[in-house]
Short mmCIF file of C-alpha atoms in Angstrom, two decimals:
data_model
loop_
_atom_site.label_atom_id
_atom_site.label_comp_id
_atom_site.label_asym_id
_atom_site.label_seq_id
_atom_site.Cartn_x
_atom_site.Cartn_y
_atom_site.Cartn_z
CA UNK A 62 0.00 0.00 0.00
CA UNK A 63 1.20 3.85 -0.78
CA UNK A 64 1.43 5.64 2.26
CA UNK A 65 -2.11 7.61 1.72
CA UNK A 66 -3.29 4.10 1.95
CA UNK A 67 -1.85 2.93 5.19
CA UNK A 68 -3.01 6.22 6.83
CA UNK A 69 -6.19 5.18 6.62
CA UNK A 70 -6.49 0.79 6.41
CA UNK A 71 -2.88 0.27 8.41
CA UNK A 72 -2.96 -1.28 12.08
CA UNK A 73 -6.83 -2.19 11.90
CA UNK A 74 -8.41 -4.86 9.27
CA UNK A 75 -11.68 -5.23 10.56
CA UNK A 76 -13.24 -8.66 10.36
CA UNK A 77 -16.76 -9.85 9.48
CA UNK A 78 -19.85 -7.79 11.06
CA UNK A 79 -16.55 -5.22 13.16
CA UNK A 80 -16.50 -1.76 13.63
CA UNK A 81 -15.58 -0.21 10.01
CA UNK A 82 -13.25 2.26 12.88
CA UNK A 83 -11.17 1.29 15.26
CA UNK A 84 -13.46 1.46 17.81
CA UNK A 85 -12.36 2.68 21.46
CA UNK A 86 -11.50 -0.34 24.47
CA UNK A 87 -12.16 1.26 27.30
CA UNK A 88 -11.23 -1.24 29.28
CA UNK A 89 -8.15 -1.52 32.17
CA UNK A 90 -8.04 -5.34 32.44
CA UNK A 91 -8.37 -8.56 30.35
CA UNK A 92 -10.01 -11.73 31.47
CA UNK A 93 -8.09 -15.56 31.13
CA UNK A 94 -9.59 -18.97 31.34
CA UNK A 95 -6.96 -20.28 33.80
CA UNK A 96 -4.10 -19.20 36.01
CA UNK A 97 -2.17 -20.68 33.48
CA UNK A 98 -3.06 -18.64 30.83
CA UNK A 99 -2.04 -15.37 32.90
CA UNK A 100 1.34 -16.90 33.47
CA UNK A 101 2.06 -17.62 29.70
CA UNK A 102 1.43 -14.14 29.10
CA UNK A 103 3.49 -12.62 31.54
CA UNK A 104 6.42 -14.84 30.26
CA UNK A 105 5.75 -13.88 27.24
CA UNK A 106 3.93 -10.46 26.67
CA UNK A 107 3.41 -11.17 23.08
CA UNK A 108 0.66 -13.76 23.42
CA UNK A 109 -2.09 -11.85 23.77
CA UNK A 110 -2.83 -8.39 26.49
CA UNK A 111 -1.66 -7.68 30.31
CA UNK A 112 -2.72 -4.88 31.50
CA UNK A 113 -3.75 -1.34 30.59
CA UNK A 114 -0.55 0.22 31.50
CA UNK A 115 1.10 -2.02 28.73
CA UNK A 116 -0.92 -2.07 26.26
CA UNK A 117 -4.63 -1.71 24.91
CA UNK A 118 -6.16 -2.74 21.66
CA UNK A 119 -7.00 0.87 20.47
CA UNK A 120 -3.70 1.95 21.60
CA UNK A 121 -2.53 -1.43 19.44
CA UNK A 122 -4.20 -0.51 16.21
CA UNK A 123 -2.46 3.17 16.02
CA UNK A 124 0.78 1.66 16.96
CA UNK A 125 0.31 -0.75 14.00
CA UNK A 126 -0.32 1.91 12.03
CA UNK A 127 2.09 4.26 12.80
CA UNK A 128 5.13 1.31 12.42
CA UNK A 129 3.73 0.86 9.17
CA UNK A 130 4.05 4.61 7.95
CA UNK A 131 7.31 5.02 9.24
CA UNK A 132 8.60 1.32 7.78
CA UNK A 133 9.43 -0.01 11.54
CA UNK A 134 9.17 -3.41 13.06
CA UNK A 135 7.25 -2.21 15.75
CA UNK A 136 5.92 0.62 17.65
CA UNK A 137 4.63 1.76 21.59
CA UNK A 138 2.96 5.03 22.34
CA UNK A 139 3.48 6.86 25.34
CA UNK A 140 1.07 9.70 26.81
CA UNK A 141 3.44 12.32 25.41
CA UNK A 142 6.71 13.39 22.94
CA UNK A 143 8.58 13.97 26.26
CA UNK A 144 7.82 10.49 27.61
CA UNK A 145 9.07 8.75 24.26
CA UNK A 146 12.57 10.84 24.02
CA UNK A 147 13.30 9.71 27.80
CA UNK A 148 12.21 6.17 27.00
CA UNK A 149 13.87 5.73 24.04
CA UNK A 150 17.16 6.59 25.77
CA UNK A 151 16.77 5.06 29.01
CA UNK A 152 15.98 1.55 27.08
CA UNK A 153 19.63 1.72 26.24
CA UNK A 154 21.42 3.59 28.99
CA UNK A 155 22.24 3.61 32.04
CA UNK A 156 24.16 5.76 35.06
CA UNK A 157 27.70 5.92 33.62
CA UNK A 158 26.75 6.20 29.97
CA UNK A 159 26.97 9.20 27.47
CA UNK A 160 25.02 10.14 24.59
CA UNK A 161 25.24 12.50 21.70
CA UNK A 162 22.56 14.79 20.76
CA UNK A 163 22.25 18.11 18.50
CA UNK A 164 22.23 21.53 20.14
CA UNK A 165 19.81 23.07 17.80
CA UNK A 166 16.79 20.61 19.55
CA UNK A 167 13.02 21.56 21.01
CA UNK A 168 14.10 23.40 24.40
CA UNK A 169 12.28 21.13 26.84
CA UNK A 170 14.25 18.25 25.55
CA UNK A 171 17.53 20.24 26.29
CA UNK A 172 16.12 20.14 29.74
CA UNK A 173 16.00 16.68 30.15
CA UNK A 174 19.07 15.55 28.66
CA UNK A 175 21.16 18.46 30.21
CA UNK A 176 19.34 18.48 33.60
CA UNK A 177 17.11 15.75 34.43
CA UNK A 178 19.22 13.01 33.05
CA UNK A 179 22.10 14.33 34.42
CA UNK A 180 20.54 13.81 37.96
CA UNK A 181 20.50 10.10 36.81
CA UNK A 182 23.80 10.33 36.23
CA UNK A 183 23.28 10.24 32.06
CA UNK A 184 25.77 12.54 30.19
CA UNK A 185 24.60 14.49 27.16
CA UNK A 186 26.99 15.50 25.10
CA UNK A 187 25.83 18.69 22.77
CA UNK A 188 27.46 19.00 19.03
CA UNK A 189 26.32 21.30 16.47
CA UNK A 190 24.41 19.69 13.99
CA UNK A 191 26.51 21.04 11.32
CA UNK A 192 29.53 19.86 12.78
CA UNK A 193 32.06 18.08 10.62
CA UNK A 194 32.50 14.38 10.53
CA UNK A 195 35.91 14.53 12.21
CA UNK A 196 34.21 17.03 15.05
CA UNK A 197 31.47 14.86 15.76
CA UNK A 198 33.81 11.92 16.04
CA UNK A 199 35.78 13.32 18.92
CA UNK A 200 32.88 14.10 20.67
CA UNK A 201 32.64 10.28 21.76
CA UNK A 202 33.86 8.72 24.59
CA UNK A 203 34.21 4.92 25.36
CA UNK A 204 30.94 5.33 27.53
CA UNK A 205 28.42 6.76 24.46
CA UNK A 206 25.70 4.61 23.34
CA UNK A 207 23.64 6.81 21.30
CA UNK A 208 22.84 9.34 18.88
CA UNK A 209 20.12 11.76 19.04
CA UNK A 210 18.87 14.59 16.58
CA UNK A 211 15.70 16.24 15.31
CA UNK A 212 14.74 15.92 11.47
CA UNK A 213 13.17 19.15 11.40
CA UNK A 214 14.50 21.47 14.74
CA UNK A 215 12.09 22.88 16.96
CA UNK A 216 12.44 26.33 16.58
CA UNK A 217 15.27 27.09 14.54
CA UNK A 218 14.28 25.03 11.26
CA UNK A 219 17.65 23.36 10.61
CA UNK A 220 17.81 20.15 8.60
CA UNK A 221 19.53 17.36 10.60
CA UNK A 222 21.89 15.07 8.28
CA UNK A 223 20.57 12.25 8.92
CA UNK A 224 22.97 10.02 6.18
CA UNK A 225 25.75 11.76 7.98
CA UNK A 226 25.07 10.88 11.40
CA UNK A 227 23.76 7.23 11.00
CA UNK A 228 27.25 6.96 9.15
CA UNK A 229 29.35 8.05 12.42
CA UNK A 230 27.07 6.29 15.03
CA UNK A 231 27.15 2.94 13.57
CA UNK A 232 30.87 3.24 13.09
CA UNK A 233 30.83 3.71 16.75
CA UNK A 234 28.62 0.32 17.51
CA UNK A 235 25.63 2.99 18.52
CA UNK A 236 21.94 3.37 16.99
CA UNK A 237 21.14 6.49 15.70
CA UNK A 238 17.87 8.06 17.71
CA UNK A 239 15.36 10.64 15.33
CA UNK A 240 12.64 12.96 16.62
CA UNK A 241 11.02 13.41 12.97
CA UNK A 242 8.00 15.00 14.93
CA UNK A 243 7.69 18.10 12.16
CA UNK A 244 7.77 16.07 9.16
CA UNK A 245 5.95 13.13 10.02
CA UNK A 246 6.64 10.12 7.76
CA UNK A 247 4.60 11.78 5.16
CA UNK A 248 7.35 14.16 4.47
CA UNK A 249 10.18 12.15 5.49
CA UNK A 250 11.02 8.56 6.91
CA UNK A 251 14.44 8.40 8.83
CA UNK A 252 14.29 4.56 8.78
CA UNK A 253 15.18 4.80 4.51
CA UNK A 254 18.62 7.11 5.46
CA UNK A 255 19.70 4.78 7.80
CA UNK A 256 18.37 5.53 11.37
CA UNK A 257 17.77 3.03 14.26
CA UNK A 258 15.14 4.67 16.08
CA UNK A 259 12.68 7.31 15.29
CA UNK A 260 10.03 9.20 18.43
CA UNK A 261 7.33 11.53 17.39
CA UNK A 262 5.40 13.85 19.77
CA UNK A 263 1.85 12.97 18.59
CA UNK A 264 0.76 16.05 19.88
CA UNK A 265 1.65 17.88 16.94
CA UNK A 266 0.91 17.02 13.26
CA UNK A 267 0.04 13.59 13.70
CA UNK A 268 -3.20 14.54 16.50
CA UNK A 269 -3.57 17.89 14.23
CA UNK A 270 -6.21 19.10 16.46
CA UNK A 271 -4.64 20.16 19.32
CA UNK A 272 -6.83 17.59 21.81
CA UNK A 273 -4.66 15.30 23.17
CA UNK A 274 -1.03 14.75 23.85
CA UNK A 275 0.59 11.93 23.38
CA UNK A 276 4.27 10.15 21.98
CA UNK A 277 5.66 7.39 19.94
CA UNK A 278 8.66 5.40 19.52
CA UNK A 279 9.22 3.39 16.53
CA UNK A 280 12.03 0.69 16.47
CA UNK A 281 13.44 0.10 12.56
CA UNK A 282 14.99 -3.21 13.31
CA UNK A 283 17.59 -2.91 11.95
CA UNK A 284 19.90 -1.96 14.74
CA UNK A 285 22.38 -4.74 16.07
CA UNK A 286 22.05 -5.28 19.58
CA UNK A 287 24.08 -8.22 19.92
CA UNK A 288 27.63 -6.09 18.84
CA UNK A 289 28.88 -5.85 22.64
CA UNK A 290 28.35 -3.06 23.73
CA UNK A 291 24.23 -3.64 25.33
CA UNK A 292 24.59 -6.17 27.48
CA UNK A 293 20.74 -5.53 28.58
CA UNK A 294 19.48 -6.93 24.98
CA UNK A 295 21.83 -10.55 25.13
CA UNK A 296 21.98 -11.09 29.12
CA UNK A 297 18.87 -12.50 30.83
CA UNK A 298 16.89 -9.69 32.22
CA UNK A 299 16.10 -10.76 35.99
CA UNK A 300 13.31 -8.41 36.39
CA UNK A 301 11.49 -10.04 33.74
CA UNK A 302 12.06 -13.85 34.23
CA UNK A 303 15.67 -13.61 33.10
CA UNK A 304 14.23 -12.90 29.43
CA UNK A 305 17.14 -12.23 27.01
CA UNK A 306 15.79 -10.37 24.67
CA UNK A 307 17.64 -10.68 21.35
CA UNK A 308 17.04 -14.24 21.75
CA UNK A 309 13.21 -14.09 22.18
CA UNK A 310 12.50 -11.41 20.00
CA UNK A 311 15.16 -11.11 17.87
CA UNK A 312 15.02 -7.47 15.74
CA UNK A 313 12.26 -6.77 17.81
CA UNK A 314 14.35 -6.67 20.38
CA UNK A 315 14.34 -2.95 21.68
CA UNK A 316 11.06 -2.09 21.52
CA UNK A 317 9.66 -5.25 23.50
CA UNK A 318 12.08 -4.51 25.97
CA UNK A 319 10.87 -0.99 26.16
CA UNK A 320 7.32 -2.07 26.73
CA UNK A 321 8.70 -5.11 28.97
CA UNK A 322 10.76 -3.19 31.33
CA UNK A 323 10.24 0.97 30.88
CA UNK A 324 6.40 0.80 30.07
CA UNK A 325 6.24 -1.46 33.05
CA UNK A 326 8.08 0.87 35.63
CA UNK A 327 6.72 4.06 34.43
CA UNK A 328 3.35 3.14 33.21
CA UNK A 329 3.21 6.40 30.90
CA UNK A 330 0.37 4.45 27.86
CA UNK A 331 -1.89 6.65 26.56
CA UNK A 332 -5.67 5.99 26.89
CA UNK A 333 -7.48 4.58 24.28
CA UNK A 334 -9.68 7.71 24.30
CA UNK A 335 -6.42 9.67 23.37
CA UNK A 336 -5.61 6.60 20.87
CA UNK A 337 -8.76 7.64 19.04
CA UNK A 338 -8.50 10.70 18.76
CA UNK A 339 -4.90 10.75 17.29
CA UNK A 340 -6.21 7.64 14.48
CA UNK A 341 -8.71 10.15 13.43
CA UNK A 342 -5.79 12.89 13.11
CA UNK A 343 -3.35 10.10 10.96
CA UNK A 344 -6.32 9.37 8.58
CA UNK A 345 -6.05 12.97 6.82
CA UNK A 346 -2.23 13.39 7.41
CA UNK A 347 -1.32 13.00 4.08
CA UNK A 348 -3.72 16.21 2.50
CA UNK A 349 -3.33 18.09 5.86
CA UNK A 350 0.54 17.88 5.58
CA UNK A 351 0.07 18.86 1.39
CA UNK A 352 -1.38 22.11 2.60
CA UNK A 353 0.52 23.10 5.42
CA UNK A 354 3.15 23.12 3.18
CA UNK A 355 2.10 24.81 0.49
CA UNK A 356 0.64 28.09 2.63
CA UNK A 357 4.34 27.43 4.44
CA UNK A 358 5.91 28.10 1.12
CA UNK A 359 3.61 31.56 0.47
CA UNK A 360 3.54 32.62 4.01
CA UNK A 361 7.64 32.47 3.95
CA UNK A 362 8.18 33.70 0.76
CA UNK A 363 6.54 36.98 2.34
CA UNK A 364 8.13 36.96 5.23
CA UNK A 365 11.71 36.83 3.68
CA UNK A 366 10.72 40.08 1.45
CA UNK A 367 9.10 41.91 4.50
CA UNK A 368 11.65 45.09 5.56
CA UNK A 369 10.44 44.42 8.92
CA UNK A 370 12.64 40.69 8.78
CA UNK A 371 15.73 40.27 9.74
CA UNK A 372 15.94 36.85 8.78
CA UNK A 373 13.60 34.00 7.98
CA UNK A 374 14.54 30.07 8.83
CA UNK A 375 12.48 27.77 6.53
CA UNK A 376 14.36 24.89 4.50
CA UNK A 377 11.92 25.21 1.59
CA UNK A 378 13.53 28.60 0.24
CA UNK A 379 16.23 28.70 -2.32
CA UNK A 380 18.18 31.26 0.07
CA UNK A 381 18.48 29.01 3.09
CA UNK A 382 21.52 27.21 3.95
CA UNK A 383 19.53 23.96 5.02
CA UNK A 384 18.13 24.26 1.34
CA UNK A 385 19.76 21.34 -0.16
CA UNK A 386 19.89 19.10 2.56
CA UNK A 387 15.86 19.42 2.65
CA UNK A 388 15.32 18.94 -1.11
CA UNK A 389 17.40 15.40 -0.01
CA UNK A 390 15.69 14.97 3.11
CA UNK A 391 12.07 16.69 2.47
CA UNK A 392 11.57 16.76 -1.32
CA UNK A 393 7.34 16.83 -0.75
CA UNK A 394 7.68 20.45 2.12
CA UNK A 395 8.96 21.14 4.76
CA UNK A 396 6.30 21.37 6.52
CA UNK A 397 4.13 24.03 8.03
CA UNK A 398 6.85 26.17 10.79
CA UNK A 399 8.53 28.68 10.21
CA UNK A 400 11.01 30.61 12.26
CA UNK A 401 12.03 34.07 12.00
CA UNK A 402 13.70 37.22 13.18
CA UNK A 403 12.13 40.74 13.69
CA UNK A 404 14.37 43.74 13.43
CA UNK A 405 14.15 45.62 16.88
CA UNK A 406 14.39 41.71 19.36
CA UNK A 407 12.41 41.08 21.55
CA UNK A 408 10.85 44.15 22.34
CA UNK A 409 9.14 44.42 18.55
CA UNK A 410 8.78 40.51 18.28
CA UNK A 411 6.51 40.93 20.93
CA UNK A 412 4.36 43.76 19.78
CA UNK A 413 4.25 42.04 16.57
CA UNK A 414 2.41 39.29 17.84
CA UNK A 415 0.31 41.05 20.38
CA UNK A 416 -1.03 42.58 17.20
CA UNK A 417 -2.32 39.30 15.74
CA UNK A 418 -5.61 38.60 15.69
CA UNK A 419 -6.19 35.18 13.31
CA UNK A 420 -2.91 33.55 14.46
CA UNK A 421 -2.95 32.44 18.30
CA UNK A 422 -0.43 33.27 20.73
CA UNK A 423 -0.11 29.88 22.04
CA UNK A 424 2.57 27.58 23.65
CA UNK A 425 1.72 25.00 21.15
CA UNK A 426 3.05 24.05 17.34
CA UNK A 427 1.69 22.42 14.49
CA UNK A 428 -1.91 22.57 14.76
CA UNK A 429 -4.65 23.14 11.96
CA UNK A 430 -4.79 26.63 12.89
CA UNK A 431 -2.41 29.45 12.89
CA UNK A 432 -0.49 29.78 16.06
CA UNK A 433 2.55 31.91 16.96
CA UNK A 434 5.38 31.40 19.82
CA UNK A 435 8.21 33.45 21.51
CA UNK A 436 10.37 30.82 22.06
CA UNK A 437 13.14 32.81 24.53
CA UNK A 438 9.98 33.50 26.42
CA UNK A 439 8.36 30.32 26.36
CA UNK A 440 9.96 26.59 25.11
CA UNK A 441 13.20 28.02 26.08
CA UNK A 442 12.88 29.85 28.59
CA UNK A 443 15.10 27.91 31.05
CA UNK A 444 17.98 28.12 29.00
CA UNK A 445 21.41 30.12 29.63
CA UNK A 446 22.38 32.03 27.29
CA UNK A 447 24.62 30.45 25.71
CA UNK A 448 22.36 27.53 25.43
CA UNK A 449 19.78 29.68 23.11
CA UNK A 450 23.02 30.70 20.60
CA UNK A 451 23.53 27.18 20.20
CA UNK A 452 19.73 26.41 19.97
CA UNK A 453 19.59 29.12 17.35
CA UNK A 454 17.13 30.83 19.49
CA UNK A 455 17.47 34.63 19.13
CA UNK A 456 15.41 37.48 20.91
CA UNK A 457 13.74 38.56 18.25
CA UNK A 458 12.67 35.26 17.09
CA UNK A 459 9.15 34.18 16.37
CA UNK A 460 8.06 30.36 15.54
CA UNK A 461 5.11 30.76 13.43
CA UNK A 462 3.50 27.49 12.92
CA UNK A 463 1.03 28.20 9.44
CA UNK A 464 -2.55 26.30 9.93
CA UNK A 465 -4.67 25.39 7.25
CA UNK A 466 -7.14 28.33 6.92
CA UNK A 467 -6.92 30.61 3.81
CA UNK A 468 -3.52 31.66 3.18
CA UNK A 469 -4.84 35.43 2.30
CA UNK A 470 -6.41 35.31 5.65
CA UNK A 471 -3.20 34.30 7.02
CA UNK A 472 -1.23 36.87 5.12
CA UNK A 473 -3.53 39.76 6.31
CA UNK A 474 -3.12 38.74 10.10
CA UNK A 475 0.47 38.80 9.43
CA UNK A 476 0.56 42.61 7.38
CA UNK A 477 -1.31 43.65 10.38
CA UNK A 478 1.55 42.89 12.83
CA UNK A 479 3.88 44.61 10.89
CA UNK A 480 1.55 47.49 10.36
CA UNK A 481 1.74 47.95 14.05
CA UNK A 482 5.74 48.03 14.74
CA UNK A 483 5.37 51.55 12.96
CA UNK A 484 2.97 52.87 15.40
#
């Protein structure tokens, strides 16, 4: 099946006399014939449903579906984007370990990795994301056992290399981990440029509506557990009845063991209400995605010949420096954000957008309508900074995330704002 396809038939076939939709299990617990039966499943999680905090047949359906878009073995949801970055590392690593991650990343994930995870005694290393090969290299110690980046950054636009990252980490024995949370595997599937693990935050693009959050993490399996360096994968795991999972699951490996062991301790599932909801958002994907990109293209294309602009950060025009890497990476858009710079900083990006009326001064991004952020006010606040250079956050910078209503409609808002910096 195309992709269009799977959006809407992938992760539910129903049988004869179902539910034409996946319809909503709202439902905590599942009943067995026999003691038994409850231990088979608990040795083997596979064989049929546990418990709610595992897993839930709505829940199932739009994993299904979403392994299928993105070309993965296998997929597990969490209840937010936040929840499936930390999981996806912390199936890997462990106090004492390192891992390598982009600066130019969404700000609350800075948090974690340079904060929280450092309480857990997790290093994160920074790099630029447009660091040379040789640069990146030396950036890894005997201890790192991943690779993180963002497809698309959160704010500052930058196109992550994906081809030249999976390169360096699987030199170094190490999967390479991709938030693709902006493109969605509409515009772009990490899995086909070689890397290991890919995490959405739901909340965005994929929900579209803005009501419900929610994460993913989608395991390729591809990766090679068995190379030496995770232990956890090929040594029984006691916790779990001294399962070893490359040998039970084989490439399925990682994300069993994520449900297994992390999904277990921090029982962060989503409901299946929440499940629903985002299904009914991955149906229209493909034609929502079409459109945000195409007002994205107009709505930039103004922007960048506005006197009022300093700069404009959007990989789909010819001028930016991500422009090549994104016809590689994103040859269908780039997808509906935008980032730029207003002349004056802060002081005049915040008039600006005090002056909209259609566009929504909101701490959220890629919705189906019009919303605008002030990221060294808001996402980033917490940063030093130094931390928002290498973020590529500036004063002055807006995040404009371009919704699907008329662009005209959008473009007056917009001419508005400006009109009011003169007054």
């Amino acid at each position: 099946m195309k992709i269009e396809t799977k959006c809407l038939h992938a992760g539910y076939t129903p049988k004869n006399t179902e539910p034409r939709v996946v319809p909503i299990v709202q439902s905590t617990t599942y009943v067995y014939d026999s003691t038994d039966d409850v231990a088979a499943v608990f040795d083997d999680p596979t064989k049929s449903l546990i418990y709610s905090r595992f897993e839930n047949p709505t829940v199932m359906a739009v994993e299904d579906k979403i392994a299928a878009l993105e070309g993965g073995i296998g997929a597990m949801c969490t209840s937010s984007g936040q929840a499936a970055s930390l999981l996806s590392l912390l199936n890997i690593l462990k106090a004492g370990d390192s891992f390598i991650s982009a600066a130019t990343i969404y700000g609350g994930t800075i948090n974690l990795f340079a904060y929280t995870l450092k309480k857990l005694g997790i290093e994160c290393i920074f790099v630029s994301a447009d660091a040379s090969e040789d640069e990146i290299q030396a950036a890894f110690k005997d201890n790192t056992k991943a690779v993180f980046g963002e497809t698309l950054a959160n704010p500052a636009l930058s196109v992550f290399d994906i081809e030249k990252f999976a390169k360096i980490a699987h030199k170094n024995g190490v999967p390479l981990i991709i938030d693709n949370t902006f493109p969605t595997p509409i515009l772009c599937r990490p899995f086909e440029f070689g890397a290991d693990i890919v995490i959405h935050s739901t909340t965005k693009y994929m929900d579209g509506h803005a009501v419900q959050g929610g994460g993913v993490i989608v395991d390729s399996g591809n990766f090679d557990w068995t190379n030496g360096k995770f232990p956890e994968f090929t040594e029984p795991d006691e916790s779990y009845h001294g399962t070893i999972y490359t040998k039970a699951y084989g490439k399925a490996a990682y994300i069993i063991k994520a449900r297994m062991q992390l999904m277990r301790d921090f029982g962060c599932y989503p409901s299946a209400q929440s499940a629903f909801y985002l299904n009914l958002g991955l149906e229209t994907l493909p034609i929502r995605m079409k459109q945000y990109c195409e007002n994205a293209k107009v709505v930039s294309e103004f922007l960048e010949a506005n006197e009022n602009v300093e700069s404009v950060n959007y990989p789909g025009l010819k001028s930016s420096k991500y422009y090549e890497l994104a016809q590689k990476y994103l040859p269908l858009g780039c997808s509906g954000v935008i980032s730029f710079v207003i002349k004056g900083g802060r002081s005049q990006a915040v008039k600006f957008m005090d002056s909209l009326s259609l566009a929504s001064n909101e701490v959220h991004v890629a919705d189906i309508r019009t919303c605008v952020l002030h990221p060294a006010s808001a996402t980033h606040r917490q940063l030093t900074d130094e931390q928002l250079v290498a973020a590529g956050i500036e004063g002055g910078m807006i995040r404009l995330s371009v919704g699907l209503e008329n662009v005209e409609d959008i473009l007056d808002d917009l001419k508005n704002g400006f009109s009011a910096l003169g007054k």
